[in-house]
Amino acid sequence: MKRRIAVLVFPGTNSEDETLRLLRDCGGEAELVHWSRAQRLTDYDAYVLPGGFAYEDRIRAGAVSAHDRMMDDVIAGAISGKLVFGICNGAQILLEAGLVPGTGPVRRPTAAFTDNGPVPHFVCRHVYMKLAIDPSRCAITAALPNDAAIPAYAAHGEGRLAASPERLQEIVAGDHLAFVYAHRDGRIDAAAVPNGSALGCAGLVNREGNVLAIMPHPERDGWNFNHLDRQEGNDVLAPSGGAALFRSFVDAVNGR
Amino acid sequence: MVNPPASRPNVALSDDELRAIAQHLRREPSTVELHAFDAQWSEHCSYKSSRRHLKKLPVSGANVVLGPGEDSGILHLGEHDGERYGVVVAHESHNHPSQVVPFEGAATGIGGIVRDVLCMGAQVIAVADPLRFGRVERPHSHARYVARSAVDGIGAYGNAIGVPNLAGDAYFDEGFDDNCLVNVVALGIVKESEIVHSHAPPGADGWDIVLVGKATDPSGFGGASFSSVTLDSSDAESNKGAVQVPDPFLENVLMRASYRVFAMLRERGVVAGFKDLGAGGIMGCSAEIVAGGGYGADLNLDDVNVAVDGLPPEVIAVGETQERLLWVLPPELTASVVGIYNDEFTLPHVAYNARATVVGRVTQEKRYVLRHRGAIVMDVDIEFLTGRIDDELSYVEAIRHDPGHRELPAVDVEDVFPKILAHRDVCSREPLYRRYDWAVRGTTVLPRGAADAGVLAPVPGSTLGVALSVAGNPRYGRIDARAAAELAVLEAVRRAIATGARPLGLTDCLNFGNPHKPERYGELIAAIDGLGHAARELGLAFVSGNVSLYNESKSGAAIPPSAIVACVGGFRDVSRVVTPGLKRAGSALLWVGSRELAVGGSVLAEVLGIDGPLPEISYDSERAAIAIVETAISAGVMLSCRAISDGGMLTALARLAFDARNAGRRLGAELDFGNPLCEAGGFLCEVSDEGLVDVSGSLKVGTTIGEPRLVVNGTSFDVAALYDVWSKPLTEIYP
């Protein structure tokens, strides 16, 4: 039997539909779970936190949501080894919940995705996120090839990884830096980073490798019709591009 | 000017209108009634000075599912899985509020247009924003502040609700120093069998009137009539009170809750009425939704959820608090609908005292009655309140400025072309639109800025596609209001066609000065004539639109006549999209379109400091050009295509080269054409088969080459250097 994936909807979430659609198109048994209908959240085998502006990004993006009661179940699930995958606002929530990089106590974040730099403005830009760990280091990326470059859209006002030098060192030393921004050809430099993120960070993984938080949105570049100029195969409706990461996640959930 | 008597109420109604109201009521109106008529009879709500001319626009046709009259128009897109799908489209302005409080004014513009589309039972799939700002070069000018803050407001709202910004344009012109234009367009997708109308359905006598959304507060009191007067900078502080306060967080939840209500109504097979609260607040919306079904209404203002106690009844009745909608529901469904908003989507926890709540009922008797603290504070004939009023204003024929000399200037391309690419109306808009989320929803096919129109695939599992483009050149408007309106239609249509879309229909927003000045009114009438003529010639209809008048400051400076047009296009198979950028070396470049060259209103004319006539419009050549482009696309020989507009053919070619560069293709072109900077209309096409060259109406003007250079009549430009010139200028305004 397929394992069930919950896509969490907080008040202010805005990317739940396309996230759900791509999970399903990649073979996942996924459904939306709404903040007022979350009593049975423990019944699910994996959690996806989609993008948006949950709780209006009050205080700091993700800060209020990390204390929503849905997160009690997500945190418990993560500790018990369930897969947890956060995208954009979902990534911010996982950071604020202390699940990534996971080097401090729960709900005591050791780093933040905060105001973009050098100009503190929302930015929407097509990017590539390059796998910076061995694929098997994180269960969710296990089916990707080495150095995979995943096409995605960065679309956020608070996506710059910021932490003290010691904490950044901890992220590097602990192999928590899962994805970095890159150019189409895989080159890595400052121009590839849309938000001034420390370490060029686009995504973080926890020590156990079951929680992944990424800032860019692969689900917005996840079907052939999103990128007709680099279409794979003839079916315009088929998942491709950013779907590679979603497939790897679904495979991991289903234990393949 | 004679000051009105001290006893004259503080409303924008004319003395004649005040007399007509008292005569009809056979008594003096109450304070609530006075403000109700003030809102309902404002130009913003009643179109009193434009209606008689707007009637001349074509509004029906094969694609039209719903023409103007409700909150949005609807165009037939195509079928999928046995269902007919319609594109819902609305087009409005938020000009006055954006000039006074640009962030909030522009943000609430997005919020309002999104609710106009939502209330048709649709999923909201895109927004677009044609913008006109003043001279932004001076660092501390109000114009720069407006240009920055309005863009931030549009982004803040659209990004939070999760609707992609699909299209738009921006012009910077001294004519907008005192009056910016912030037009907003929104698109939705709906199954045609599931459309919800903005009026009470048959059999609605005794049904509940349910108000949904933000708690009513004193913001936005007098907004409708504020939009219908001339702005005076000395009133800036008092005008701010008429601007509404945006809450996109609440709107996000309201949209999702409403989608849930649509699904529930479908399951139960119930037809209800749903309408956005815009101008005129609770009164305007409830009166129009019941009057549209031939009913009256009886509402108790004490049942309205308010943000502060002690609001006067006229503020509750006509104040324009944002993020509110109104349902007309059969009583047996009311509890379920209220439950979805208040319990499942927890509105009261999302914003202070936000909720769904019953505020009145539909009545067979055609009266509009408001109660407050046990007293009747308004009781009028609803047909008199919402009926069509009509101002016959005098006008003079709009002037067509014709400088007479028609010879084209000799141009030093090497010197002039970089200046044109760096011109504020030609340079890259990316610094502006990268502040908008243009990829959310995962439906994007051609995103904002990638092509002449944005394209989406909005129906999951279907290849149906929707294109959206906008146009309206103020430099043309200044020369000839009518021709500018025609050219706006042509350019919007060309932009959609250049992506491979079939044009389905049009919307318009008519942004003009004070209609009580005969010259300004004449410009408005000329523009409407131009829109109607062009649309008829192309076989298209206007399904939605808006009129924004009084866009002038008290000093008497009006904006250039600005008829702004949006074109909705459709694809049965979105994989037929013409993708951006030159594709390969050795293909032919064709100019498809009328051969009439002119410099009037062009960027070239502005850079050289000359003037000239506008390009002649030939609908025969236009139709022929469209047919050639469509044939080339369906034959599969069209490799890339751009509509020729600001900056002329060479600018269109540069854009094709830039797009190739961004996709990693090292390509350029040799162009052999005498006047590549004139803004003749038409298309620049890269085709793989020159068999089309022989067709009359197209001309081979060049060939693509395998290196990133543009060689124009012997002068050679480096594509990367040109890209640098083109992409930088707006970063100063939008860092």
Coordinates of C-alpha atoms in Angstrom, one line a residue, chain B residues 42-561:
Chain B
S42 CA -20.9 58.9 -8.8
E43 CA -19.2 58.4 -12.2
H44 CA -17.3 55.4 -10.6
C45 CA -20.6 53.5 -10.0
S46 CA -23.0 55.0 -12.6
Y47 CA -20.9 55.8 -15.6
K48 CA -23.2 58.7 -16.0
S49 CA -21.1 60.7 -18.4
S50 CA -19.7 57.8 -20.3
R51 CA -22.6 55.3 -20.6
R52 CA -24.2 56.7 -23.7
H53 CA -20.9 56.5 -25.5
L54 CA -19.8 53.1 -24.1
K55 CA -23.0 51.7 -25.7
K56 CA -21.1 52.0 -29.0
L57 CA -18.6 49.3 -28.1
P58 CA -19.1 45.8 -29.6
V59 CA -19.9 43.5 -26.6
S60 CA -21.1 40.3 -28.2
G61 CA -19.7 37.7 -30.5
A62 CA -19.0 34.0 -30.8
N63 CA -16.5 33.8 -27.9
V64 CA -18.6 35.9 -25.5
V65 CA -20.1 33.9 -22.7
L66 CA -20.9 37.0 -20.6
G67 CA -20.5 40.6 -21.7
P68 CA -20.2 43.7 -19.6
G69 CA -22.7 44.3 -16.8
E70 CA -21.6 42.0 -14.0
D71 CA -18.4 42.1 -11.9
S72 CA -16.4 40.4 -14.8
G73 CA -16.9 39.3 -18.4
I74 CA -16.4 35.7 -19.5
L75 CA -14.9 34.4 -22.8
H76 CA -15.1 30.8 -24.1
L77 CA -11.7 29.1 -24.0
G78 CA -12.4 25.6 -25.1
E79 CA -13.4 22.1 -24.0
H80 CA -11.7 19.6 -21.8
D81 CA -13.1 16.3 -20.6
G82 CA -16.6 17.2 -21.9
E83 CA -16.7 20.5 -20.0
R84 CA -16.7 23.9 -21.5
Y85 CA -14.2 26.3 -19.9
G86 CA -14.5 30.1 -19.7
V87 CA -11.9 32.7 -19.0
V88 CA -13.2 35.3 -16.5
V89 CA -11.7 38.7 -17.0
A90 CA -12.0 42.1 -15.2
H91 CA -10.2 45.3 -15.8
E92 CA -10.2 48.3 -13.5
S93 CA -8.2 51.3 -12.3
H94 CA -7.1 52.4 -8.9
N95 CA -5.6 55.7 -10.0
H96 CA -6.7 58.2 -7.5
P97 CA -5.9 56.1 -4.4
S98 CA -2.5 55.2 -5.8
Q99 CA -1.6 58.8 -6.3
V100 CA -2.4 59.7 -2.7
V101 CA -1.3 56.6 -0.8
P102 CA 0.5 54.5 -3.5
F103 CA 1.3 51.3 -1.6
E104 CA -2.2 50.9 -0.2
G105 CA -3.9 52.3 -3.3
A106 CA -2.2 49.9 -5.7
A107 CA -2.5 46.9 -3.3
T108 CA -6.3 47.4 -2.8
G109 CA -6.6 47.7 -6.6
I110 CA -5.3 44.1 -6.9
G111 CA -7.5 42.9 -4.0
G112 CA -10.6 44.4 -5.6
I113 CA -10.1 43.1 -9.1
V114 CA -9.3 39.6 -7.8
R115 CA -12.6 39.6 -5.9
D116 CA -14.4 40.7 -9.1
V117 CA -13.2 37.6 -10.8
L118 CA -13.6 35.3 -7.7
C119 CA -17.3 36.2 -7.3
M120 CA -18.1 34.7 -10.7
G121 CA -17.4 31.3 -9.2
A122 CA -13.9 31.2 -10.7
Q123 CA -10.4 30.2 -9.6
V124 CA -8.3 33.3 -9.9
I125 CA -5.3 32.5 -12.2
A126 CA -3.5 35.7 -13.0
V127 CA -3.2 39.5 -12.5
A128 CA -1.7 42.1 -14.7
D129 CA -1.0 45.8 -14.3
P130 CA -0.6 48.5 -16.9
L131 CA 1.2 51.4 -15.1
R132 CA 1.7 55.0 -16.0
F133 CA 4.1 57.0 -13.8
G134 CA 5.5 60.5 -13.9
R135 CA 9.1 61.6 -14.3
V136 CA 11.0 59.4 -11.9
E137 CA 14.5 60.8 -12.7
R138 CA 14.6 63.2 -9.7
P139 CA 15.5 61.1 -6.6
H140 CA 13.1 62.7 -4.1
S141 CA 10.2 63.4 -6.4
H142 CA 6.7 62.4 -5.5
A143 CA 6.6 60.7 -8.9
R144 CA 9.4 58.4 -7.9
Y145 CA 7.9 57.7 -4.6
V146 CA 4.6 56.7 -6.3
A147 CA 6.4 54.6 -8.9
R148 CA 8.2 52.6 -6.2
S149 CA 5.4 52.3 -3.7
A150 CA 2.7 51.3 -6.1
V151 CA 4.9 48.5 -7.4
D152 CA 5.6 47.4 -3.9
G153 CA 1.9 47.5 -3.1
I154 CA 1.0 45.4 -6.2
G155 CA 3.7 42.9 -5.2
A156 CA 2.8 42.7 -1.5
Y157 CA -0.8 41.9 -2.3
G158 CA -0.5 39.6 -5.4
N159 CA 2.4 37.7 -3.9
A160 CA 0.6 37.0 -0.6
I161 CA -2.6 35.7 -2.2
G162 CA -0.7 33.5 -4.6
V163 CA -1.8 34.8 -7.9
P164 CA 0.9 35.1 -10.6
N165 CA 1.5 38.5 -12.2
L166 CA 1.3 37.5 -15.9
A167 CA 1.5 40.7 -17.9
G168 CA 1.7 44.4 -17.7
D169 CA 3.6 47.5 -18.9
A170 CA 5.0 50.7 -17.6
Y171 CA 5.4 54.2 -19.2
F172 CA 7.1 57.1 -17.5
D173 CA 5.9 60.5 -18.8
E174 CA 5.6 64.0 -17.4
G175 CA 1.9 63.8 -18.1
F176 CA 1.5 61.5 -15.1
D177 CA 3.5 63.6 -12.6
D178 CA 0.3 64.6 -10.7
N179 CA -1.9 61.6 -11.7
C180 CA -0.4 58.2 -11.9
L181 CA -2.4 55.4 -13.6
V182 CA -2.5 52.0 -11.8
N183 CA -4.7 49.8 -14.0
V184 CA -5.3 46.2 -12.9
V185 CA -6.5 43.2 -14.8
A186 CA -7.4 39.8 -13.3
L187 CA -8.1 36.5 -15.0
G188 CA -10.0 33.5 -13.7
I189 CA -11.0 30.1 -15.0
V190 CA -14.5 28.6 -14.6
K191 CA -16.5 25.7 -16.0
E192 CA -19.2 27.5 -18.0
S193 CA -21.9 25.3 -16.3
E194 CA -20.8 26.6 -12.9
I195 CA -20.7 30.3 -13.3
V196 CA -22.0 32.3 -10.3
H197 CA -23.8 35.5 -11.2
S198 CA -23.6 38.9 -9.5
H199 CA -27.4 39.1 -9.0
A200 CA -30.1 37.4 -6.9
P201 CA -31.4 34.4 -8.9
P202 CA -35.1 33.8 -9.7
G203 CA -37.1 32.7 -6.7
A204 CA -34.8 34.5 -4.2
D205 CA -37.6 36.3 -2.4
G206 CA -36.9 36.0 1.3
W207 CA -33.4 34.6 0.8
D208 CA -30.6 35.7 3.2
I209 CA -28.1 38.4 2.5
V210 CA -24.8 37.2 3.9
L211 CA -21.9 39.6 4.4
V212 CA -18.4 37.9 4.3
G213 CA -15.0 39.2 5.2
K214 CA -13.3 41.9 7.1
A215 CA -15.0 43.8 9.9
T216 CA -16.3 47.1 8.6
D217 CA -14.2 50.0 9.7
P218 CA -14.1 53.8 8.9
S219 CA -11.5 53.3 6.1
G220 CA -12.5 54.1 2.5
F221 CA -15.5 56.3 3.4
G222 CA -16.4 58.3 0.4
G223 CA -14.1 56.3 -2.0
A224 CA -16.5 56.2 -4.9
S225 CA -17.1 59.9 -5.0
F226 CA -13.4 60.6 -4.3
S227 CA -12.5 58.7 -7.5
S228 CA -14.9 61.0 -9.3
V229 CA -13.4 64.3 -8.6
T230 CA -10.2 66.2 -9.5
L231 CA -7.3 65.6 -7.1
D232 CA -5.9 68.6 -5.3
S233 CA -2.5 68.2 -3.5
S234 CA -3.7 70.5 -0.8
D235 CA -6.4 68.0 0.1
A236 CA -3.8 65.2 0.4
E237 CA -4.3 64.5 4.1
S238 CA -8.1 64.5 4.0
N239 CA -8.1 62.4 0.8
K240 CA -6.1 59.7 2.5
G241 CA -9.1 58.8 4.6
A242 CA -10.9 57.8 1.5
V243 CA -8.3 55.1 0.6
Q244 CA -8.8 51.6 1.9
V245 CA -6.5 49.4 3.9
P246 CA -5.3 46.2 2.3
D247 CA -5.2 42.8 4.1
P248 CA -4.0 40.2 1.5
F249 CA -3.6 37.6 4.3
L250 CA -7.4 37.7 4.9
E251 CA -8.0 37.8 1.1
N252 CA -5.9 34.6 0.7
V253 CA -8.1 32.8 3.2
L254 CA -11.4 34.3 1.8
M255 CA -10.5 33.0 -1.7
R256 CA -9.8 29.5 -0.5
A257 CA -12.9 29.5 1.7
S258 CA -15.0 30.7 -1.3
Y259 CA -13.6 27.9 -3.5
R260 CA -14.9 25.5 -0.9
V261 CA -18.3 27.2 -0.9
F262 CA -18.5 26.9 -4.7
A263 CA -17.8 23.2 -4.4
M264 CA -20.5 22.8 -1.7
L265 CA -23.1 24.7 -3.8
R266 CA -22.3 22.5 -6.8
E267 CA -22.8 19.3 -4.7
R268 CA -26.2 20.6 -3.5
G269 CA -27.1 21.9 -7.0
V270 CA -28.0 25.4 -5.7
V271 CA -27.7 28.6 -7.7
A272 CA -26.9 31.6 -5.5
G273 CA -25.7 35.2 -6.0
F274 CA -22.2 36.4 -5.1
K275 CA -20.7 39.8 -5.5
D276 CA -17.7 41.8 -4.4
L277 CA -18.1 44.9 -2.2
G278 CA -16.5 47.7 -4.1
A279 CA -17.6 51.2 -4.5
G280 CA -20.6 52.2 -2.3
G281 CA -19.8 49.4 0.2
I282 CA -22.5 47.3 1.7
M283 CA -25.2 49.6 0.3
G284 CA -23.9 49.6 -3.3
C285 CA -23.3 45.9 -3.4
S286 CA -26.5 44.7 -1.7
A287 CA -28.6 47.1 -3.8
E288 CA -27.1 46.0 -7.1
I289 CA -27.1 42.3 -6.3
V290 CA -30.9 42.3 -5.5
A291 CA -31.8 44.9 -8.1
G292 CA -30.1 42.8 -10.7
G293 CA -32.7 40.0 -10.0
G294 CA -35.6 42.4 -9.8
Y295 CA -35.9 42.5 -6.0
G296 CA -35.5 44.9 -3.1
A297 CA -33.7 44.4 0.2
D298 CA -34.1 45.0 3.9
L299 CA -30.8 45.1 5.9
N300 CA -30.1 45.8 9.5
L301 CA -26.8 47.7 9.9
D302 CA -26.6 46.5 13.6
D303 CA -25.9 43.0 12.3
V304 CA -22.8 44.1 10.4
N305 CA -19.6 42.9 12.0
V306 CA -17.7 46.1 12.8
A307 CA -14.1 46.8 13.9
V308 CA -15.0 49.7 16.2
D309 CA -18.2 50.6 18.0
G310 CA -20.1 53.7 17.4
L311 CA -19.7 54.0 13.6
P312 CA -22.3 56.3 12.1
P313 CA -24.8 54.4 10.0
E314 CA -23.7 56.1 6.8
V315 CA -20.1 54.9 7.3
I316 CA -21.3 51.3 7.9
A317 CA -23.6 51.5 4.9
V318 CA -21.3 53.0 2.2
G319 CA -17.7 52.8 3.7
E320 CA -15.4 50.8 1.4
T321 CA -13.6 48.5 3.8
Q322 CA -11.8 46.0 1.7
E323 CA -11.9 42.2 1.6
R324 CA -15.6 41.8 1.8
L325 CA -18.1 39.9 -0.4
L326 CA -21.8 39.4 -0.3
W327 CA -23.8 36.2 -0.8
V328 CA -27.6 35.9 -1.6
L329 CA -28.4 32.4 -0.3
P330 CA -31.4 30.2 0.3
P331 CA -31.9 30.2 4.1
E332 CA -31.5 26.4 4.3
L333 CA -27.9 26.7 3.1
T334 CA -26.9 29.7 5.1
A335 CA -25.6 27.8 8.2
S336 CA -23.4 25.6 6.0
V337 CA -21.9 28.5 4.1
V338 CA -21.4 30.5 7.3
G339 CA -19.8 27.4 8.8
I340 CA -17.3 27.1 6.0
Y341 CA -16.1 30.7 6.4
N342 CA -16.2 30.9 10.2
D343 CA -15.3 27.4 11.4
E344 CA -13.5 25.6 8.7
F345 CA -11.5 28.6 7.5
T346 CA -11.6 30.3 11.0
L347 CA -12.1 33.9 9.6
P348 CA -12.6 35.3 13.1
H349 CA -9.1 34.1 13.9
V350 CA -7.5 35.3 10.7
A351 CA -8.5 39.0 11.1
Y352 CA -10.1 40.9 13.9
N353 CA -13.9 40.2 13.9
A354 CA -13.8 39.0 10.3
R355 CA -16.6 36.5 9.6
A356 CA -19.6 35.6 7.5
T357 CA -22.9 36.9 9.0
V358 CA -26.5 37.4 7.9
V359 CA -27.2 41.1 7.6
G360 CA -30.6 41.1 5.8
R361 CA -33.0 39.5 3.4
V362 CA -34.2 39.8 -0.2
T363 CA -37.6 41.3 -0.6
Q364 CA -40.2 41.1 -3.3
E365 CA -41.1 44.8 -2.8
K366 CA -38.7 46.9 -4.8
R367 CA -37.6 49.1 -1.9
Y368 CA -34.1 49.4 -0.5
V369 CA -34.4 49.6 3.3
L370 CA -31.6 50.1 5.9
R371 CA -32.3 49.9 9.7
H372 CA -30.0 51.1 12.5
R373 CA -30.7 51.0 16.2
G374 CA -34.4 50.3 15.7
A375 CA -35.0 53.1 13.2
I376 CA -35.3 53.1 9.5
V377 CA -32.4 55.2 8.2
M378 CA -32.9 54.6 4.5
D379 CA -36.0 53.7 2.5
V380 CA -36.0 54.4 -1.2
D381 CA -37.3 53.0 -4.5
I382 CA -34.4 50.6 -5.4
E383 CA -34.9 51.3 -9.1
F384 CA -34.4 55.0 -8.5
L385 CA -31.3 54.3 -6.5
T386 CA -29.6 51.9 -8.9
G387 CA -31.3 53.1 -12.1
R388 CA -29.4 54.4 -15.1
I389 CA -28.6 58.1 -14.8
D390 CA -27.2 59.9 -17.7
D391 CA -25.4 63.2 -18.0
E392 CA -25.5 64.8 -21.3
L393 CA -22.3 66.9 -21.4
S394 CA -21.1 69.1 -24.1
Y395 CA -17.9 68.3 -25.9
V396 CA -15.7 69.4 -28.7
E397 CA -14.3 67.2 -31.4
A398 CA -10.9 65.8 -30.2
I399 CA -8.0 67.5 -31.8
R400 CA -5.7 65.4 -34.0
H401 CA -2.3 67.0 -33.8
D402 CA -0.8 66.6 -37.3
P403 CA 2.6 68.2 -37.7
G404 CA 2.2 67.8 -41.5
H405 CA 5.8 66.9 -42.6
R406 CA 6.0 63.2 -43.4
E407 CA 9.6 62.6 -44.5
L408 CA 11.5 60.1 -42.3
P409 CA 14.6 61.4 -40.6
A410 CA 18.1 60.2 -41.5
V411 CA 19.3 58.3 -38.4
D412 CA 22.8 57.5 -37.2
V413 CA 21.9 54.0 -35.9
E414 CA 25.2 53.5 -34.1
D415 CA 24.5 56.6 -31.9
V416 CA 20.8 56.4 -31.6
F417 CA 20.0 52.7 -31.1
P418 CA 21.7 52.4 -27.7
K419 CA 19.8 55.6 -26.6
I420 CA 16.5 53.9 -27.6
L421 CA 17.3 50.7 -25.8
A422 CA 18.1 52.7 -22.7
H423 CA 15.0 54.9 -23.0
R424 CA 12.7 54.6 -19.9
D425 CA 9.8 53.3 -22.0
V426 CA 11.9 50.6 -23.8
C427 CA 14.5 49.4 -21.3
S428 CA 14.0 46.1 -19.4
R429 CA 11.0 46.0 -17.0
E430 CA 12.6 43.1 -15.0
P431 CA 13.8 45.3 -12.1
L432 CA 10.1 46.2 -11.6
Y433 CA 8.4 42.9 -12.1
R434 CA 10.9 40.7 -10.3
R435 CA 9.3 42.1 -7.2
Y436 CA 6.1 40.3 -8.2
D437 CA 5.6 36.6 -8.0
W438 CA 5.0 35.5 -11.6
A439 CA 5.4 31.8 -11.2
V440 CA 3.1 30.8 -8.3
R441 CA 0.4 28.2 -9.1
G442 CA 2.9 26.2 -11.3
T443 CA 0.8 26.9 -14.4
T444 CA 3.2 29.3 -16.2
V445 CA 4.0 28.6 -19.8
L446 CA 5.4 32.0 -20.8
P447 CA 6.1 34.1 -17.7
R448 CA 5.9 37.8 -17.3
G449 CA 8.5 39.5 -19.5
A450 CA 9.4 36.4 -21.5
A451 CA 7.3 37.3 -24.5
D452 CA 4.8 39.9 -25.8
A453 CA 2.1 38.2 -23.8
G454 CA 2.1 36.0 -20.7
V455 CA 0.7 32.4 -21.2
L456 CA -0.7 29.9 -18.7
A457 CA -2.0 26.4 -18.7
P458 CA -4.7 26.9 -16.1
V459 CA -6.7 23.6 -16.3
P460 CA -4.9 20.7 -14.6
G461 CA -4.5 17.8 -17.0
S462 CA -5.5 19.9 -20.0
T463 CA -3.5 21.5 -22.8
L464 CA -5.8 24.5 -22.9
G465 CA -3.8 27.7 -22.6
V466 CA -4.6 31.4 -21.9
A467 CA -2.6 34.4 -23.1
L468 CA -2.9 37.9 -21.7
S469 CA -1.4 41.1 -23.1
V470 CA -1.9 44.8 -22.5
A471 CA -1.2 48.0 -24.5
G472 CA -1.8 51.8 -24.6
N473 CA 0.9 54.2 -25.6
P474 CA 0.6 57.7 -24.0
R475 CA 2.8 59.3 -26.6
Y476 CA 0.2 58.3 -29.2
G477 CA -2.6 59.5 -27.0
R478 CA -1.1 63.0 -26.8
I479 CA -1.1 63.3 -30.6
D480 CA -4.5 61.7 -31.4
A481 CA -6.9 60.2 -28.8
R482 CA -8.8 58.2 -31.3
A483 CA -5.9 56.7 -33.3
A484 CA -4.1 55.9 -30.0
A485 CA -7.2 53.9 -28.9
E486 CA -7.2 52.0 -32.2
L487 CA -3.5 51.4 -32.0
A488 CA -3.9 50.1 -28.4
V489 CA -6.3 47.5 -29.6
L490 CA -4.0 46.5 -32.5
E491 CA -1.0 46.3 -30.3
A492 CA -2.7 44.2 -27.6
V493 CA -4.0 41.8 -30.2
R494 CA -0.6 41.6 -32.0
R495 CA 1.1 40.8 -28.7
A496 CA -1.3 37.9 -28.1
I497 CA -0.9 36.6 -31.6
A498 CA 2.9 36.8 -31.5
T499 CA 2.8 34.1 -28.8
G500 CA 0.6 31.9 -31.1
A501 CA -2.7 32.6 -29.2
R502 CA -6.1 33.1 -30.9
P503 CA -7.4 36.4 -29.6
L504 CA -10.7 35.7 -27.7
G505 CA -11.7 39.2 -26.6
L506 CA -10.8 42.5 -25.1
T507 CA -11.2 44.7 -22.0
D508 CA -10.5 48.4 -21.7
C509 CA -9.9 51.0 -19.1
L510 CA -10.5 54.6 -20.2
N511 CA -8.3 56.9 -18.2
F512 CA -9.1 60.5 -19.0
G513 CA -9.4 64.0 -17.5
N514 CA -12.4 66.0 -16.3
P515 CA -15.5 65.2 -18.5
H516 CA -17.0 68.6 -17.7
K517 CA -14.3 70.2 -19.8
P518 CA -15.5 69.8 -23.4
E519 CA -11.9 69.2 -24.7
R520 CA -11.4 66.3 -22.3
Y521 CA -14.8 64.9 -22.9
G522 CA -14.2 65.1 -26.6
E523 CA -11.0 63.0 -26.1
L524 CA -13.0 60.3 -24.2
I525 CA -15.6 60.1 -26.9
A526 CA -13.0 59.9 -29.7
A527 CA -11.2 57.1 -27.8
I528 CA -14.4 55.1 -27.4
D529 CA -15.0 55.5 -31.1
G530 CA -11.5 54.3 -31.8
L531 CA -11.8 51.3 -29.6
G532 CA -15.1 50.2 -31.1
H533 CA -13.9 50.7 -34.6
A534 CA -10.7 48.7 -34.2
A535 CA -12.5 45.9 -32.3
R536 CA -15.2 45.6 -35.0
E537 CA -12.6 45.5 -37.8
L538 CA -10.9 42.6 -36.0
G539 CA -14.2 40.8 -35.1
L540 CA -13.6 41.1 -31.3
A541 CA -15.7 42.3 -28.4
F542 CA -15.1 44.1 -25.1
V543 CA -16.4 42.0 -22.3
S544 CA -15.3 44.1 -19.3
G545 CA -14.0 47.6 -18.7
N546 CA -13.9 50.6 -16.6
V547 CA -13.9 54.4 -16.9
S548 CA -11.6 56.5 -14.8
L549 CA -12.2 60.2 -15.3
Y550 CA -11.0 63.3 -13.5
N551 CA -7.4 62.3 -13.9
E552 CA -6.1 65.8 -13.6
S553 CA -4.8 68.1 -10.9
K554 CA -6.5 71.3 -9.8
S555 CA -3.8 73.2 -11.8
G556 CA -5.7 71.9 -14.8
A557 CA -3.1 69.5 -16.2
A558 CA -4.8 66.4 -17.4
I559 CA -3.1 63.1 -18.2
P560 CA -2.5 62.2 -21.9
P561 CA -5.6 60.5 -23.2

